[in-house]
C-alpha positions as CSV (number, residue, x, y, z in Angstrom):
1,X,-10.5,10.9,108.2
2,X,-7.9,13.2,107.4
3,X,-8.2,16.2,105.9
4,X,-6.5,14.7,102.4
5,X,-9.1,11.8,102.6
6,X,-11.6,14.2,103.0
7,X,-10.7,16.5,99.6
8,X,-10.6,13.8,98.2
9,X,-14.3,12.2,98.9
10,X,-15.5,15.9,98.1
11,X,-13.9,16.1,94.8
12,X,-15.7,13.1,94.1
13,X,-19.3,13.8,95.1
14,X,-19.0,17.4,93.4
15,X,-18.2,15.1,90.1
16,X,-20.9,13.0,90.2
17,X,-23.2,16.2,90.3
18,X,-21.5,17.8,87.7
19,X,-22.1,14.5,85.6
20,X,-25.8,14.6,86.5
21,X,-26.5,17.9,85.7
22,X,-25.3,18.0,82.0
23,X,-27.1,17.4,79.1
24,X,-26.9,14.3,77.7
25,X,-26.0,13.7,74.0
26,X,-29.4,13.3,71.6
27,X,-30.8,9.9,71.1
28,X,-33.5,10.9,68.9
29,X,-33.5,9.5,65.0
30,X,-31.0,10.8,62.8
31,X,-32.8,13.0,60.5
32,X,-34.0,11.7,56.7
33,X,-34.9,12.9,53.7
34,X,-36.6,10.1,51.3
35,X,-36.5,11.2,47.3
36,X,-38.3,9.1,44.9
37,X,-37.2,10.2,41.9
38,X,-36.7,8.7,38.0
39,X,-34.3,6.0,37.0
40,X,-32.6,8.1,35.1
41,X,-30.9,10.5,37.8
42,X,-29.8,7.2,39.8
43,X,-26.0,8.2,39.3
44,X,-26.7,11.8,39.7
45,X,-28.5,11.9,42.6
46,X,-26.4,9.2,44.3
47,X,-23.2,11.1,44.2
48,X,-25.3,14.5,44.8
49,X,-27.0,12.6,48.4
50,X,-23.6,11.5,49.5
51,X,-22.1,15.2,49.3
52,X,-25.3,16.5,51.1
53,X,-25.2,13.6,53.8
54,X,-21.1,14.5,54.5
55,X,-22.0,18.0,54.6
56,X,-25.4,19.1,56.0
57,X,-25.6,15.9,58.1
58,X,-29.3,14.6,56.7
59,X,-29.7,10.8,56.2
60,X,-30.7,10.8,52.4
61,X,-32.8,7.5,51.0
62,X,-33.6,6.9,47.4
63,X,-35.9,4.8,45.2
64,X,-35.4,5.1,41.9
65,X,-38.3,4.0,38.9
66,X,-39.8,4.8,35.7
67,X,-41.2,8.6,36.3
68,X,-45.2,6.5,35.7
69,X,-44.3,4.2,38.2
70,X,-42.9,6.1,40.6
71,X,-45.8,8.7,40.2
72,X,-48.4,6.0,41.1
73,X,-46.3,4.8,44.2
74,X,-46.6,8.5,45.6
75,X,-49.9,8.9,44.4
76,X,-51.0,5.5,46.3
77,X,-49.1,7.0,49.8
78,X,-45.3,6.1,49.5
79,X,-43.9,8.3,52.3
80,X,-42.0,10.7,50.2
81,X,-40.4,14.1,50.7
82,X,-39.1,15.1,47.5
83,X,-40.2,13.9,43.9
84,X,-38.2,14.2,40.8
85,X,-39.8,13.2,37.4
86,X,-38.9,13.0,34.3
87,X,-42.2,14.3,32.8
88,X,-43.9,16.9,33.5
89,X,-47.2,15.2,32.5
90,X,-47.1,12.8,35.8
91,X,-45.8,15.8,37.7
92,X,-48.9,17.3,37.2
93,X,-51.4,14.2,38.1
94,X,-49.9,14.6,41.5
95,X,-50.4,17.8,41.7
96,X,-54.1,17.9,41.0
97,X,-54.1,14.2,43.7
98,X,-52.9,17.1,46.0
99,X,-49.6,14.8,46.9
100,X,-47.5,17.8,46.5
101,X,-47.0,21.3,48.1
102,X,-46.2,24.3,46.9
103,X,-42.3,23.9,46.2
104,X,-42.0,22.5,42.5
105,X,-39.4,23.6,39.9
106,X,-38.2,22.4,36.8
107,X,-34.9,21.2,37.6
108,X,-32.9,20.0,35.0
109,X,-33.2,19.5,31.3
110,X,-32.5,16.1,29.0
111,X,-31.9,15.2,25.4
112,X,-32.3,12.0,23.3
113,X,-29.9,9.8,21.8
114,X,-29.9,6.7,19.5
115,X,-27.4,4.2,20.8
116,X,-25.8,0.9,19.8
117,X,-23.7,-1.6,20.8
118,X,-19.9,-0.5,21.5
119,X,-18.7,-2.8,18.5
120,X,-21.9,-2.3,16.2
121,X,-20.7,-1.7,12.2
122,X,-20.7,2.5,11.3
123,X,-23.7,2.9,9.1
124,X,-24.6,6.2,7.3
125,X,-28.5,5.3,7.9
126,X,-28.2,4.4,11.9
127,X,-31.7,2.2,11.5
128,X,-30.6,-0.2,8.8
129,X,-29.1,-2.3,11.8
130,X,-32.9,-3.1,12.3
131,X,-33.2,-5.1,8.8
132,X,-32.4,-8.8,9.0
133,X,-34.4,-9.1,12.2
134,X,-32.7,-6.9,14.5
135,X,-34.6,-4.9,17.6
136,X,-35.2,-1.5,18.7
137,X,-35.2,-0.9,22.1
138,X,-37.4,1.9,23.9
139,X,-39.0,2.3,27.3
140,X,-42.8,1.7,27.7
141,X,-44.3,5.0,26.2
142,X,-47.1,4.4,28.9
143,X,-45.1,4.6,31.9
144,X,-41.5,5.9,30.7
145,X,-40.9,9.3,29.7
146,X,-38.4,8.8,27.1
147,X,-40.6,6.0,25.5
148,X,-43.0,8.4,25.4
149,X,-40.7,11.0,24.1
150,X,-39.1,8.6,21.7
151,X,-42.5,7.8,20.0
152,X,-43.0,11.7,19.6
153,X,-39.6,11.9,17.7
154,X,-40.3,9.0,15.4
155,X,-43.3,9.6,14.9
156,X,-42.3,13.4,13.7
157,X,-39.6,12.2,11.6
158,X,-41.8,9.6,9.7
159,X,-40.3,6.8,11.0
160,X,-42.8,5.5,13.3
161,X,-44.5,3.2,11.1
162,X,-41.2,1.8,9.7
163,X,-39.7,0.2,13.3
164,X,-43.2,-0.7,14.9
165,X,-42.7,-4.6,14.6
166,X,-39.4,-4.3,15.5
167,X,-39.9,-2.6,18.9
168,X,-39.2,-4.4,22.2
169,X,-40.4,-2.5,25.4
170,X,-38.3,-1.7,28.9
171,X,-39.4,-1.1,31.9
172,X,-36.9,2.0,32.3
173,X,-34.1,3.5,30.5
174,X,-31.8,1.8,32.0
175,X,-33.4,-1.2,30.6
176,X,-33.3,0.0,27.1
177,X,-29.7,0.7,27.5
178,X,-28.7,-3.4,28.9
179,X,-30.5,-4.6,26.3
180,X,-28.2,-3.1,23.7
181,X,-25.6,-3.5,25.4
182,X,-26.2,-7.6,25.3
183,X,-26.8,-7.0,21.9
184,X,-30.6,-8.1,22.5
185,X,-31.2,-4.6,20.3
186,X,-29.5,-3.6,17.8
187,X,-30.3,-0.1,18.9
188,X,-31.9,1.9,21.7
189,X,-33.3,5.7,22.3
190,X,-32.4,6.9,26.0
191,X,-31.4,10.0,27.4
192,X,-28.4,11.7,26.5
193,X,-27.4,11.2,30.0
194,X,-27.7,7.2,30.2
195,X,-24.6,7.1,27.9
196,X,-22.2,8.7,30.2
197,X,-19.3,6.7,31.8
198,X,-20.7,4.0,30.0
199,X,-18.5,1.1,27.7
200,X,-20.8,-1.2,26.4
201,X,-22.7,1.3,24.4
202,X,-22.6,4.5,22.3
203,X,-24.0,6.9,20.3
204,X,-24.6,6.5,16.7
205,X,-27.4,9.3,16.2
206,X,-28.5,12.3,18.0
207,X,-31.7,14.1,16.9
208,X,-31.0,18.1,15.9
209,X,-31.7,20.7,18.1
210,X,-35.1,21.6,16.4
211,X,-36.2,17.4,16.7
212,X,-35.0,17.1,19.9
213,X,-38.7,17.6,22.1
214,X,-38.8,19.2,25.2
215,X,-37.1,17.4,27.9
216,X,-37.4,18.7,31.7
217,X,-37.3,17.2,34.8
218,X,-39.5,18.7,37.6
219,X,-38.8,18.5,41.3
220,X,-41.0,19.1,44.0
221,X,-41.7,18.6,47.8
222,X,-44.5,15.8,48.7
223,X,-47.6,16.6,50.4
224,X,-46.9,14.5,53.6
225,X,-42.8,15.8,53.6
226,X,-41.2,18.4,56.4
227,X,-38.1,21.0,56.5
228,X,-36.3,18.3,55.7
229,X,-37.1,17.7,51.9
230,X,-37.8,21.6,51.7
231,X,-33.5,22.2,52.5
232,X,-32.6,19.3,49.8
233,X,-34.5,20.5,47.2
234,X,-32.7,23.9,47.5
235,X,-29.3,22.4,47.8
236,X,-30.3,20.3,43.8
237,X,-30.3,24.0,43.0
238,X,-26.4,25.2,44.2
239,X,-23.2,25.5,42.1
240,X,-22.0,22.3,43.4
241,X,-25.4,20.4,42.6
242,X,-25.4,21.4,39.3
243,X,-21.9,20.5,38.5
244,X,-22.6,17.3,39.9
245,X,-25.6,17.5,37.0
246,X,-23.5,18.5,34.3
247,X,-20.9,16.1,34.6
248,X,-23.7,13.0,34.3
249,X,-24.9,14.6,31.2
250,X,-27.6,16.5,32.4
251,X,-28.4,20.5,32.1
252,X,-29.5,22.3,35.0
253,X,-32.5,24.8,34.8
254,X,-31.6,28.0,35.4
């Protein structure tokens, strides 16, 4: 073998070596963060998890639901590390189930609207489209915090008794807001927020400052959730976040 040959079979056998003594890249699970959160910060939080996946790196999932129903899937031992309600109410039962830790905030605030169809007639009294038959649309007060918070404000403005035969029932606020917008209701309450970006509906009333009830979202980290959860829940609370929040018609919590 010459002595060329021989550099060269050297060169070779200190590469293999080399190969087999460096690290080899991670083939663990990328890591995850799984909010459950209202139905009403689907757009929100969908733009905010795809900033926080690009940047920090984290896998984000999300299941969005009425705050009542999405209360009882944690509460029953969904595997969640962050949850985001629209109520504090069901925030609370949690709490005292012990399916939360110590991290919880109120996040972000809310306000209610009256909507109609995009085409619907200009009326100085917004609720005489329900006369000849037509439908007001509102979540289930049971399970849906702006049915529930819809009921308070008709209820404290008299009107209550007035549109209770001519109520029909969503599962969410989202729902409340398709059915107006197929003109199966002549007129919905959602949040202020449901009506951004959107064509099929608008607002024909919104309730004064000193109607308006107290609307706040509170976030927390689940019992069962790791480091993971505890990083996204502070990055809801940057500069960036909240932009993010203010442009879908919410108002962060300062």
């Amino acid at each position: 073998m010459t002595w060329k040959s021989l550099k060269t079979v050297l060169a070779s056998l200190v590469a293999v070596a080399l190969a087999a003594c460096s690290p080899t890249p991670s083939s663990g699970p990328e890591a995850t963060v799984t909010v459950f959160a209202a139905a009403s910060l689907t757009d929100a939080l969908t733009e905010i998890a795809a900033d926080y996946e690009r940047d920090e790196g984290t896998r984000v999932r999300l299941s969005f639901g009425a705050s009542g129903a999405v209360a009882r899937q944690v509460e029953a031992g969904a595997p969640a590390d962050v949850v985001i309600l629209a109520d504090p109410i069901w925030m609370d039962r949690l709490a005292a189930a012990g399916r939360l830790d110590e991290q919880r905030f109120d996040l972000l605030a809310n306000s209610l609207v009256v909507i109609a169809p995009v085409d619907a007639a200009a009326s100085q009294d917004v609720f005489e489209a329900l006369s000849g038959g037509g439908r007001l649309a509102i979540g289930t007060p049971e399970s849906v915090p702006a049915g529930a918070y819809a009921r308070t404000w008709l209820q404290a403005t008299g009107r209550w008794k007035a549109v209770q035969d001519r109520l029909v029932f969503a599962a969410d606020v989202r729902g409340v807001r398709a059915f107006v917008a197929r003109h199966e209701a002549a007129l919905g309450i959602v949040y202020r927020s449901d009506v951004v970006g959107q064509d099929a509906v608008r607002i024909v009333l919104e309730p004064p400052p000193e109607e308006q009830p107290a609307i706040v979202y509170p976030a927390a980290g689940a019992a069962d959730g790791g480091a993971e959860g505890r990083a996204l829940l502070d990055y809801l609370r940057t500069p960036r976040a909240a932009a993010i929040f203010r442009l879908h018609g919410f108002e962060p919590v300062a």
